[in-house]
Tab-separated table of C-alpha atoms in Angstrom:
chain	number	residue	atom	x	y	z
A	414	MET	CA	58.521	42.352	-12.960
A	415	PRO	CA	60.048	45.626	-14.231
A	416	ARG	CA	57.521	48.433	-14.641
A	417	SER	CA	57.600	50.924	-17.441
A	418	HIS	CA	54.760	53.170	-16.253
A	419	SER	CA	53.016	54.446	-13.126
A	420	SER	CA	50.269	52.663	-11.216
A	421	GLU	CA	47.679	55.212	-12.526
A	422	ILE	CA	48.408	54.216	-16.113
A	423	ASP	CA	48.465	50.587	-15.087
A	424	ARG	CA	45.028	50.982	-13.550
A	425	LEU	CA	43.745	52.622	-16.733
A	426	ILE	CA	45.065	49.674	-18.759
A	427	GLN	CA	43.407	47.203	-16.400
A	428	ILE	CA	40.048	48.998	-16.704
A	429	MET	CA	40.323	49.215	-20.487
A	430	ALA	CA	41.141	45.493	-20.637
A	431	ARG	CA	37.760	44.732	-19.075
A	432	LEU	CA	35.937	46.077	-22.134
A	433	PRO	CA	34.597	43.481	-24.570
A	434	GLY	CA	36.974	42.774	-27.440
A	435	LEU	CA	39.989	44.110	-25.579
A	436	GLY	CA	42.644	42.078	-23.821
A	437	PRO	CA	45.620	43.421	-21.830
A	438	ARG	CA	47.697	43.823	-24.977
A	439	SER	CA	45.108	45.753	-26.986
A	440	ALA	CA	44.213	47.785	-23.879
A	441	ARG	CA	47.862	48.850	-23.601
A	442	ARG	CA	47.846	49.934	-27.232
A	443	GLY	CA	44.622	51.873	-26.707
A	444	VAL	CA	45.941	53.607	-23.609
A	445	LEU	CA	49.156	54.484	-25.380
A	446	GLN	CA	47.158	56.059	-28.182
A	447	LEU	CA	45.130	58.046	-25.638
A	448	LEU	CA	48.314	59.247	-23.935
A	449	LYS	CA	49.818	60.341	-27.231
A	450	LYS	CA	46.654	62.242	-28.205
A	451	ARG	CA	45.907	63.705	-24.816
A	452	ASP	CA	44.187	66.892	-25.969
A	453	SER	CA	42.493	65.654	-29.118
A	454	LEU	CA	41.309	62.270	-27.791
A	455	MET	CA	41.883	61.614	-24.104
A	456	ARG	CA	40.311	64.761	-22.626
A	457	PRO	CA	37.216	64.703	-24.900
A	458	LEU	CA	36.785	61.009	-24.069
A	459	ALA	CA	37.081	61.693	-20.347
A	460	THR	CA	34.535	64.538	-20.595
A	461	ALA	CA	32.121	62.424	-22.631
A	462	LEU	CA	32.437	59.502	-20.215
A	463	ASP	CA	31.854	61.831	-17.277
A	464	GLN	CA	28.775	63.406	-18.859
A	465	VAL	CA	27.217	60.089	-19.843
A	466	ALA	CA	27.993	58.494	-16.476
A	467	ASP	CA	26.185	61.349	-14.727
A	468	ALA	CA	23.194	61.449	-17.038
A	469	VAL	CA	22.588	57.805	-18.015
A	470	LYS	CA	19.114	56.464	-17.218
A	471	ILE	CA	17.067	53.368	-17.908
A	472	CYS	CA	13.890	54.381	-19.736
A	473	PRO	CA	10.960	53.618	-17.396
A	474	SER	CA	8.758	52.801	-20.369
A	475	CYS	CA	10.829	50.536	-22.655
A	476	GLY	CA	14.006	49.751	-20.693
A	477	ASN	CA	16.344	51.373	-23.235
A	478	ILE	CA	19.511	53.049	-21.934
A	479	ASP	CA	19.744	56.758	-22.684
A	480	THR	CA	20.663	60.076	-21.112
A	481	VAL	CA	17.158	61.485	-21.441
A	482	GLU	CA	13.894	60.346	-19.914
A	483	PRO	CA	11.818	59.072	-21.656
A	484	CYS	CA	14.478	57.702	-24.016
A	485	TYR	CA	15.071	59.042	-27.505
A	486	VAL	CA	12.893	56.301	-29.043
A	487	CYS	CA	9.929	56.709	-26.693
A	488	GLY	CA	10.133	60.517	-26.952
A	489	ASP	CA	10.129	60.513	-30.770
A	490	ALA	CA	6.667	61.693	-31.902
A	491	ARG	CA	7.196	60.231	-35.417
A	492	ARG	CA	7.281	56.672	-34.099
A	493	ASP	CA	4.372	54.299	-34.672
A	494	THR	CA	3.015	53.775	-31.152
A	495	SER	CA	0.669	50.960	-32.207
A	496	VAL	CA	3.538	48.441	-32.545
A	497	ILE	CA	5.874	47.244	-29.785
A	498	CYS	CA	8.907	45.163	-30.651
A	499	VAL	CA	10.113	42.965	-27.776
A	500	ILE	CA	13.869	42.372	-27.662
A	501	GLU	CA	16.138	40.648	-25.164
A	502	ASP	CA	18.718	43.334	-24.670
A	503	VAL	CA	19.545	46.969	-25.432
A	504	ALA	CA	22.136	45.729	-27.969
A	505	ASP	CA	19.253	44.148	-29.950
A	506	LEU	CA	17.342	47.442	-29.826
A	507	TRP	CA	20.299	49.320	-31.251
A	508	ALA	CA	20.786	46.645	-33.940
A	509	LEU	CA	17.134	46.763	-35.025
A	510	ASP	CA	17.021	50.545	-35.015
A	511	ARG	CA	20.229	50.704	-37.024
A	512	SER	CA	18.503	48.795	-39.821
A	513	GLU	CA	16.009	51.698	-40.178
A	514	THR	CA	13.307	49.268	-41.283
A	515	TYR	CA	11.302	49.398	-38.077
A	516	ARG	CA	9.860	52.668	-36.761
A	517	GLY	CA	7.705	51.478	-33.868
A	518	LEU	CA	8.404	51.297	-30.130
A	519	TYR	CA	10.512	48.746	-28.252
A	520	HIS	CA	10.388	46.799	-25.033
A	521	VAL	CA	13.621	45.447	-23.536
A	522	LEU	CA	12.830	42.136	-21.846
A	523	GLY	CA	16.129	41.821	-19.972
A	524	GLY	CA	17.014	38.284	-21.143
A	525	THR	CA	15.253	34.981	-21.805
A	526	LEU	CA	13.852	32.266	-19.576
A	527	SER	CA	16.712	29.961	-18.653
A	528	ALA	CA	16.667	27.063	-16.229
A	529	LEU	CA	20.455	26.939	-16.218
A	530	ASP	CA	20.941	30.593	-15.311
A	531	GLY	CA	17.924	30.596	-12.986
A	532	ILE	CA	16.088	33.271	-14.982
A	533	SER	CA	12.372	32.984	-14.259
A	534	PRO	CA	9.463	35.112	-15.578
A	535	GLU	CA	9.759	37.323	-12.468
A	536	ASP	CA	13.296	38.316	-13.501
A	537	LEU	CA	12.090	39.667	-16.852
A	538	THR	CA	10.010	42.776	-17.574
A	539	ILE	CA	6.933	40.743	-18.532
A	540	GLY	CA	4.510	42.601	-16.219
A	541	PRO	CA	5.294	46.054	-17.687
A	542	LEU	CA	5.051	44.551	-21.214
A	543	ILE	CA	1.545	43.242	-20.524
A	544	ASP	CA	0.578	46.654	-19.107
A	545	ARG	CA	1.870	48.371	-22.259
A	546	ALA	CA	0.235	45.839	-24.593
A	547	GLY	CA	-3.071	46.407	-22.795
A	548	GLN	CA	-3.179	50.070	-23.806
A	549	PRO	CA	-5.926	50.684	-26.402
A	550	HIS	CA	-3.661	52.199	-29.072
A	551	VAL	CA	-1.358	49.136	-29.196
A	552	LYS	CA	-2.317	46.798	-32.052
A	553	GLU	CA	0.707	44.516	-32.480
A	554	VAL	CA	3.511	43.053	-30.397
A	555	ILE	CA	6.502	41.694	-32.372
A	556	LEU	CA	8.555	39.114	-30.477
A	557	ALA	CA	12.065	39.667	-31.880
A	558	LEU	CA	13.839	37.082	-29.739
A	559	SER	CA	16.856	34.925	-30.567
A	560	ALA	CA	16.443	31.810	-32.701
A	561	THR	CA	17.592	29.669	-29.794
A	562	VAL	CA	15.671	27.183	-27.656
A	563	GLU	CA	15.570	29.691	-24.788
A	564	GLY	CA	14.567	32.575	-27.060
A	565	GLN	CA	11.754	30.653	-28.738
A	566	THR	CA	10.498	29.132	-25.471
A	567	THR	CA	10.343	32.640	-24.014
A	568	GLY	CA	8.511	33.820	-27.129
A	569	HIS	CA	5.811	31.169	-26.733
A	570	TYR	CA	5.519	31.915	-23.029
A	571	LEU	CA	5.034	35.619	-23.819
A	572	ALA	CA	2.474	34.832	-26.525
A	573	GLU	CA	0.530	32.848	-23.932
A	574	ARG	CA	0.689	35.684	-21.413
A	575	LEU	CA	-0.385	38.230	-24.057
A	576	GLN	CA	-3.457	36.197	-25.013
A	577	ASP	CA	-5.766	38.342	-22.918
A	578	CYS	CA	-4.534	41.600	-24.495
A	579	ASP	CA	-6.311	42.676	-27.630
A	580	VAL	CA	-3.153	42.652	-29.784
A	581	ARG	CA	-1.736	40.678	-32.681
A	582	VAL	CA	1.346	38.772	-31.494
A	583	THR	CA	3.932	38.075	-34.215
A	584	GLY	CA	7.472	36.684	-34.315
A	585	LEU	CA	10.447	37.168	-36.602
A	586	ALA	CA	10.896	34.768	-39.523
A	587	HIS	CA	13.666	32.164	-39.437
A	588	GLY	CA	15.483	30.811	-42.427
A	589	VAL	CA	18.181	31.327	-45.022
A	590	PRO	CA	20.288	34.428	-44.272
A	591	LEU	CA	21.088	36.966	-46.982
A	592	GLY	CA	24.037	35.631	-48.948
A	593	GLY	CA	23.564	32.172	-47.418
A	594	GLU	CA	24.188	29.063	-49.491
A	595	LEU	CA	22.051	26.006	-48.813
A	596	ASP	CA	24.882	23.489	-48.660
A	597	HIS	CA	26.482	25.453	-45.831
A	598	LEU	CA	23.327	25.652	-43.706
A	599	ASP	CA	22.527	23.261	-40.851
A	600	ASP	CA	19.437	21.067	-41.241
A	601	GLY	CA	17.584	22.954	-38.458
A	602	THR	CA	17.805	26.211	-40.407
A	603	ILE	CA	16.794	24.484	-43.644
A	604	ALA	CA	13.797	22.884	-41.907
A	605	THR	CA	12.591	26.218	-40.451
A	606	ALA	CA	13.140	27.915	-43.810
A	607	LEU	CA	11.052	25.251	-45.548
A	608	LYS	CA	8.318	25.519	-42.908
A	609	ALA	CA	8.184	29.297	-43.371
A	610	ARG	CA	8.296	29.177	-47.194
A	611	SER	CA	6.202	31.764	-48.986
A	612	GLU	CA	4.752	32.233	-52.431
A	613	ILE	CA	7.028	33.985	-54.928
A	614	LYS	CA	5.195	36.873	-56.566
B	1364	MET	CA	42.852	11.844	-22.473
B	1365	GLU	CA	40.660	11.714	-25.547
B	1366	TRP	CA	37.392	10.141	-26.633
B	1367	THR	CA	34.929	10.587	-29.480
B	1368	GLU	CA	31.250	9.866	-29.147
B	1369	GLN	CA	27.799	10.856	-30.317
B	1370	ALA	CA	26.152	13.272	-27.886
B	1371	ILE	CA	22.933	15.194	-27.294
B	1372	VAL	CA	23.340	18.839	-26.257
B	1373	LEU	CA	21.838	19.590	-22.854
B	1374	SER	CA	22.930	23.208	-22.499
B	1375	ALA	CA	25.661	25.717	-23.189
B	1376	ARG	CA	26.673	28.654	-21.082
B	1377	PRO	CA	28.900	31.560	-22.112
B	1378	SER	CA	32.502	31.546	-20.992
B	1379	GLY	CA	34.443	34.738	-21.546
B	1380	GLU	CA	33.774	36.752	-24.675
B	1381	SER	CA	33.703	34.140	-27.371
B	1382	ALA	CA	33.823	30.678	-25.797
B	1383	ALA	CA	31.193	28.470	-24.182
B	1384	VAL	CA	31.026	25.598	-21.730
B	1385	LEU	CA	28.956	22.897	-23.366
B	1386	GLU	CA	27.145	20.167	-21.479
B	1387	VAL	CA	26.123	17.038	-23.362
B	1388	LEU	CA	24.707	13.606	-22.618
B	1389	THR	CA	26.565	10.643	-24.067
B	1390	ALA	CA	25.944	6.920	-23.734
B	1391	ASP	CA	29.401	5.942	-22.461
B	1392	HIS	CA	30.512	9.074	-20.604
B	1393	GLY	CA	27.205	10.275	-19.142
B	1394	ARG	CA	26.537	13.970	-18.574
B	1395	HIS	CA	29.796	15.604	-19.568
B	1396	ALA	CA	30.935	19.215	-19.824
B	1397	GLY	CA	33.714	20.692	-21.921
B	1398	PHE	CA	35.058	23.978	-23.197
B	1399	VAL	CA	34.219	25.011	-26.772
B	1400	ARG	CA	36.507	27.599	-28.327
B	1401	GLY	CA	34.498	30.101	-30.353
B	1402	GLY	CA	31.286	28.592	-28.951
B	1403	ARG	CA	29.562	31.972	-28.890
B	1404	GLY	CA	30.607	32.830	-32.414
B	1405	ARG	CA	28.313	32.862	-35.414
B	1406	ARG	CA	29.566	29.523	-36.770
B	1407	LYS	CA	29.300	27.437	-33.634
B	1408	LYS	CA	26.481	29.031	-31.641
B	1409	GLY	CA	23.798	27.255	-33.658
B	1410	LEU	CA	25.394	23.870	-32.970
B	1411	LEU	CA	25.210	24.344	-29.221
B	1412	GLN	CA	21.417	24.447	-29.010
B	1413	ALA	CA	19.740	22.001	-26.628
B	1414	GLY	CA	18.541	18.870	-28.434
B	1415	ASN	CA	21.107	18.933	-31.252
B	1416	ILE	CA	22.888	15.642	-31.894
B	1417	LEU	CA	26.636	16.112	-32.307
B	1418	GLN	CA	29.733	14.054	-32.842
B	1419	VAL	CA	32.014	15.325	-30.074
B	1420	THR	CA	35.672	14.725	-29.378
B	1421	TRP	CA	36.748	15.540	-25.839
B	1422	LYS	CA	40.407	16.182	-25.098
B	1423	ALA	CA	42.072	17.015	-21.797
B	1424	ARG	CA	45.498	16.635	-20.266
B	1425	LEU	CA	44.086	15.011	-17.135
B	1426	GLU	CA	40.855	13.092	-16.617
B	1427	GLU	CA	39.653	15.562	-13.964
B	1428	ASN	CA	40.151	18.620	-16.220
B	1429	LEU	CA	37.199	20.380	-17.814
B	1430	GLY	CA	38.751	19.605	-21.200
B	1431	ALA	CA	37.747	20.929	-24.602
B	1432	PHE	CA	35.259	19.692	-27.162
B	1433	THR	CA	35.606	19.738	-30.906
B	1434	LEU	CA	32.288	19.066	-32.545
B	1435	GLU	CA	30.392	18.319	-35.683
B	1436	LEU	CA	26.642	18.486	-36.167
B	1437	ILE	CA	24.952	15.189	-36.987
B	1438	HIS	CA	21.321	16.232	-36.737
B	1439	SER	CA	19.340	19.224	-35.495
B	1440	PRO	CA	15.724	18.491	-34.549
B	1441	LEU	CA	15.022	22.141	-33.764
B	1442	GLY	CA	13.675	23.010	-37.186
B	1443	ALA	CA	10.621	20.870	-36.428
B	1444	MET	CA	10.167	22.420	-32.994
B	1445	PHE	CA	10.543	26.128	-33.664
B	1446	GLY	CA	7.164	27.745	-33.895
B	1447	GLU	CA	5.574	25.130	-31.642
B	1448	GLY	CA	5.555	26.201	-28.013
B	1449	GLY	CA	4.551	22.829	-26.554
B	1450	ARG	CA	7.433	20.936	-28.160
B	1451	LEU	CA	9.918	23.577	-27.004
B	1452	GLN	CA	8.489	23.567	-23.459
B	1453	ALA	CA	8.748	19.758	-23.340
B	1454	LEU	CA	12.332	19.913	-24.639
B	1455	SER	CA	13.296	22.511	-22.018
B	1456	ALA	CA	11.580	20.453	-19.304
B	1457	ILE	CA	13.414	17.170	-20.039
B	1458	MET	CA	16.789	18.932	-20.357
B	1459	ALA	CA	16.257	20.741	-17.043
B	1460	VAL	CA	15.187	17.514	-15.296
B	1461	LEU	CA	18.291	15.712	-16.577
B	1462	GLN	CA	20.663	18.489	-15.619
B	1463	GLN	CA	19.230	18.790	-12.150
B	1464	SER	CA	19.146	15.049	-11.474
B	1465	LEU	CA	22.037	13.326	-13.179
B	1466	PRO	CA	25.536	13.396	-11.660
B	1467	GLU	CA	28.357	14.380	-14.004
B	1468	ARG	CA	30.453	11.738	-15.791
B	1469	ASP	CA	28.261	8.872	-14.602
B	1470	PRO	CA	27.430	6.763	-17.671
B	1471	HIS	CA	23.804	5.719	-18.139
B	1472	PRO	CA	23.472	4.357	-21.689
B	1473	ALA	CA	19.777	3.572	-21.123
B	1474	LEU	CA	19.060	7.229	-20.323
B	1475	TYR	CA	20.934	8.395	-23.412
B	1476	HIS	CA	18.865	6.089	-25.639
B	1477	ALA	CA	15.660	7.099	-23.839
B	1478	LEU	CA	16.472	10.780	-24.421
B	1479	ALA	CA	17.245	10.104	-28.100
B	1480	SER	CA	13.850	8.371	-28.446
B	1481	TYR	CA	12.095	11.238	-26.692
B	1482	MET	CA	13.751	13.694	-29.099
B	1483	GLU	CA	12.390	11.643	-32.011
B	1484	VAL	CA	8.899	11.859	-30.515
B	1485	LEU	CA	9.240	15.642	-30.110
B	1486	GLU	CA	10.421	15.966	-33.696
B	1487	ALA	CA	7.671	13.805	-35.194
B	1488	SER	CA	5.006	16.077	-36.636
B	1489	GLU	CA	2.191	13.622	-35.801
B	1490	SER	CA	3.015	13.477	-32.079
B	1491	THR	CA	0.761	15.413	-29.720
B	1492	ALA	CA	1.007	17.015	-26.290
B	1493	LEU	CA	-0.159	13.732	-24.753
B	1494	HIS	CA	2.823	11.879	-26.215
B	1495	TRP	CA	5.172	14.547	-24.869
B	1496	ALA	CA	3.617	14.450	-21.392
B	1497	MET	CA	3.471	10.645	-21.134
B	1498	GLY	CA	6.944	10.363	-22.643
B	1499	LEU	CA	8.354	12.728	-20.023
B	1500	ALA	CA	6.702	10.768	-17.179
B	1501	GLN	CA	8.090	7.480	-18.577
B	1502	PHE	CA	11.532	9.028	-18.967
B	1503	GLU	CA	11.435	10.255	-15.359
B	1504	LYS	CA	10.399	6.795	-14.156
B	1505	GLY	CA	13.444	5.396	-15.967
B	1506	LEU	CA	15.623	8.153	-14.508
B	1507	LEU	CA	14.540	7.193	-10.984
B	1508	ALA	CA	15.394	3.560	-11.712
B	1509	GLU	CA	18.809	4.441	-13.174
B	1510	LEU	CA	19.658	6.507	-10.100
B	1511	GLY	CA	18.730	3.678	-7.729
B	1512	TYR	CA	15.242	4.794	-6.718
B	1513	ALA	CA	13.180	2.501	-8.924
B	1514	LEU	CA	9.448	2.395	-8.302
B	1515	ASP	CA	8.218	-1.148	-7.707
B	1516	LEU	CA	5.023	-1.242	-9.735
B	1517	SER	CA	4.817	-4.963	-10.490
B	1518	VAL	CA	2.753	-6.237	-7.531
B	1519	CYS	CA	0.688	-4.826	-4.656
B	1520	ALA	CA	2.882	-4.061	-1.649
B	1521	VAL	CA	0.136	-5.271	0.715
B	1522	SER	CA	-1.425	-8.341	-0.902
B	1523	GLY	CA	1.217	-9.340	-3.442
B	1524	SER	CA	-1.446	-9.365	-6.137
B	1525	ALA	CA	-0.723	-8.066	-9.640
B	1526	GLU	CA	-4.379	-7.192	-10.269
B	1527	GLU	CA	-5.849	-3.664	-10.422
B	1528	LEU	CA	-2.770	-1.758	-9.354
B	1529	ILE	CA	-3.980	1.829	-9.344
B	1530	TYR	CA	-2.120	3.453	-6.434
B	1531	VAL	CA	1.484	4.003	-5.340
B	1532	SER	CA	2.579	4.387	-1.740
B	1533	PRO	CA	4.324	7.763	-1.296
B	1534	LYS	CA	6.456	6.220	1.442
B	1535	THR	CA	7.778	3.114	-0.291
B	1536	GLY	CA	7.262	3.788	-4.001
B	1537	LYS	CA	5.479	0.423	-4.308
B	1538	ALA	CA	2.214	-0.241	-6.099
B	1539	VAL	CA	-1.015	-0.780	-4.141
B	1540	SER	CA	-4.127	-2.470	-5.519
B	1541	SER	CA	-7.539	-0.800	-5.657
B	1542	ILE	CA	-8.914	-3.092	-2.914
B	1543	GLU	CA	-6.026	-2.626	-0.464
B	1544	GLY	CA	-5.682	1.070	-1.154
B	1545	LYS	CA	-9.358	2.009	-0.954
B	1546	ALA	CA	-9.216	3.027	2.720
B	1547	TRP	CA	-6.067	5.110	2.141
B	1548	GLN	CA	-6.841	6.541	-1.281
B	1549	ASP	CA	-6.518	10.165	-0.096
B	1550	LYS	CA	-2.944	9.533	1.007
B	1551	LEU	CA	-1.829	7.407	-1.933
B	1552	LEU	CA	-0.532	8.619	-5.295
B	1553	LYS	CA	-2.406	7.574	-8.423
B	1554	LEU	CA	-0.734	5.073	-10.742
B	1555	PRO	CA	-1.720	5.799	-14.356
B	1556	TYR	CA	-2.056	2.841	-16.730
B	1557	PHE	CA	0.857	3.857	-18.963
B	1558	LEU	CA	3.344	3.698	-16.077
B	1559	SER	CA	1.984	0.442	-14.732
B	1560	GLU	CA	4.213	-2.558	-15.417
B	1561	THR	CA	1.199	-4.782	-16.018
B	1562	GLY	CA	-0.337	-2.307	-18.471
B	1563	GLN	CA	-3.705	-2.698	-16.777
B	1564	GLY	CA	-6.327	-0.037	-17.040
B	1565	ASN	CA	-5.552	0.850	-20.615
B	1566	PRO	CA	-8.159	3.418	-21.624
B	1567	ASP	CA	-11.199	2.019	-23.347
B	1568	GLY	CA	-12.216	5.362	-24.761
B	1569	ASN	CA	-13.971	6.630	-21.665
B	1570	SER	CA	-10.864	7.164	-19.592
B	1571	ASN	CA	-9.501	10.649	-19.138
B	1572	ILE	CA	-6.117	10.350	-20.853
B	1573	LEU	CA	-5.065	13.856	-19.881
B	1574	ALA	CA	-5.707	13.098	-16.220
B	1575	ASP	CA	-3.543	9.963	-16.603
B	1576	ALA	CA	-0.682	11.983	-18.125
B	1577	MET	CA	-0.851	14.589	-15.368
B	1578	GLU	CA	-1.014	11.878	-12.680
B	1579	GLY	CA	2.074	10.286	-14.211
B	1580	LEU	CA	3.993	13.566	-13.983
B	1581	THR	CA	2.725	14.126	-10.425
B	1582	LEU	CA	3.925	10.629	-9.441
B	1583	THR	CA	7.418	10.895	-10.926
B	1584	GLY	CA	7.741	14.540	-9.831
B	1585	TYR	CA	6.923	13.529	-6.258
B	1586	PHE	CA	9.665	10.880	-6.103
B	1587	LEU	CA	12.230	12.960	-7.998
B	1588	THR	CA	11.651	15.799	-5.545
B	1589	ARG	CA	11.832	13.560	-2.488
B	1590	GLN	CA	14.751	11.337	-3.502
B	1591	ILE	CA	16.929	13.679	-5.555
B	1592	TRP	CA	16.024	17.358	-5.764
B	1593	ALA	CA	15.130	18.032	-2.105
B	1594	VAL	CA	18.331	16.269	-1.002
B	1595	HIS	CA	20.239	18.998	-2.875
B	1596	ASN	CA	17.912	21.748	-1.609
B	1597	LYS	CA	16.352	22.124	-5.019
B	1598	ALA	CA	12.741	22.369	-6.065
B	1599	GLN	CA	11.168	21.125	-9.282
B	1600	PRO	CA	12.976	22.774	-12.254
B	1601	PRO	CA	10.983	25.849	-13.386
B	1602	ALA	CA	11.013	24.564	-17.005
B	1603	ARG	CA	9.173	21.370	-15.897
B	1604	ASP	CA	6.724	23.484	-13.928
B	1605	ARG	CA	6.066	25.662	-16.998
B	1606	PHE	CA	5.508	22.598	-19.198
B	1607	ILE	CA	2.941	21.198	-16.742
B	1608	HIS	CA	1.275	24.608	-16.588
B	1609	TRP	CA	1.200	24.695	-20.383
B	1610	LEU	CA	-0.404	21.219	-20.469
B	1611	MET	CA	-3.120	22.397	-18.087
B	1612	THR	CA	-3.749	25.515	-20.190
B	1613	GLN	CA	-4.119	23.364	-23.306
B	1614	SER	CA	-6.594	21.082	-21.580
B	1615	ASN	CA	-8.626	24.089	-20.415
B	1616	ASN	CA	-8.688	25.370	-23.985
B	1617	SER	CA	-10.054	21.938	-25.032
B	1618	SER	CA	-7.390	21.617	-27.734
B	1619	PHE	CA	-5.680	18.714	-26.024
B	1620	ASP	CA	-5.736	15.478	-27.938
């Protein structure tokens, strides 16, 4: 196959193509853009990547990924330390924090119980969660897990394990999404929405 | 190659960025996997939840290919189960048992109908943990029979009598009567009334129904482990283990009825 660029550029394209959302074609376009904007884009990107790669850490308290320890969330004195929100993954933490409706602490579980993938309670950060929930200032643990069979099964398992801690264990509501129309919803969602109906004030 | 059939979702695992490999149980094609384009996307992810009943069409160039599914939701029982840990644990347990025991593309219509019935029990609001536990033990007994390891619980293996069958031989899987098994009771497995083919020993109100349910799961778990799981170097599925643990916790909390 005829080559139009060096093996270094080819390698860069191959690495870029491994990123989510990018295939070989879009990776080539991205690399080409970087090459065209070498000083304004490529060098700053390389420096930023280098700095983050050197400094990145997993927060020993909540499991968040950050360049400081403890992470930005755990180190923020304005946060409400009496509430811990349990999420599956760092992506969920970023999504929840982006909404700016929750100002408590987080705990990254590292996945959900799954027989198929062989994920057992020992593979998740359940022990550290129980230790954190046992601290006297913690009053509530919110289980913000996916509305899937695995997510909900894990939620109930966690609720059982947290029984001995003196905390209120809550879960996210399930139901009609914002902008959702009833005739487009599946009957499972409609059933959970009906079960979780509330009084209109 | 193409077929269309009603199917119950057993599991789905991610494949690439946006697709999934779906595994379903059908009456005529058994446990069957297939590729679902966009299976991890917002529109289809909800359909691929374990327990959902779908109309699936499987297409492949060759019979031995993985093939691709197109699907339509017929019914989702999950709305009734979300928020209830026991139902979800029982659902996870039966799906894990099926996946670990049943060979692919081996049709077992009886198992499909038994699973559909079990799903109805799990969905019914009036059903209790006892129904889920006994239902799982009965399903596993049927699974053993379908796979060629049927327990012979009709007559006593020693005397040939059909009276007071309360034990099962761990070696042969045959029933043993109370008289013949008395001397060996420590080595025999207990046969609960609801698994007995004669239906003897039905509780009169004084019997410990929970103990019967647990004995049923111990009995079927023993033979599934010995005949199927251990042969493939596998232990009891963790989801089944967690369900049994949950049942024991409920009984300790005295909320089991």
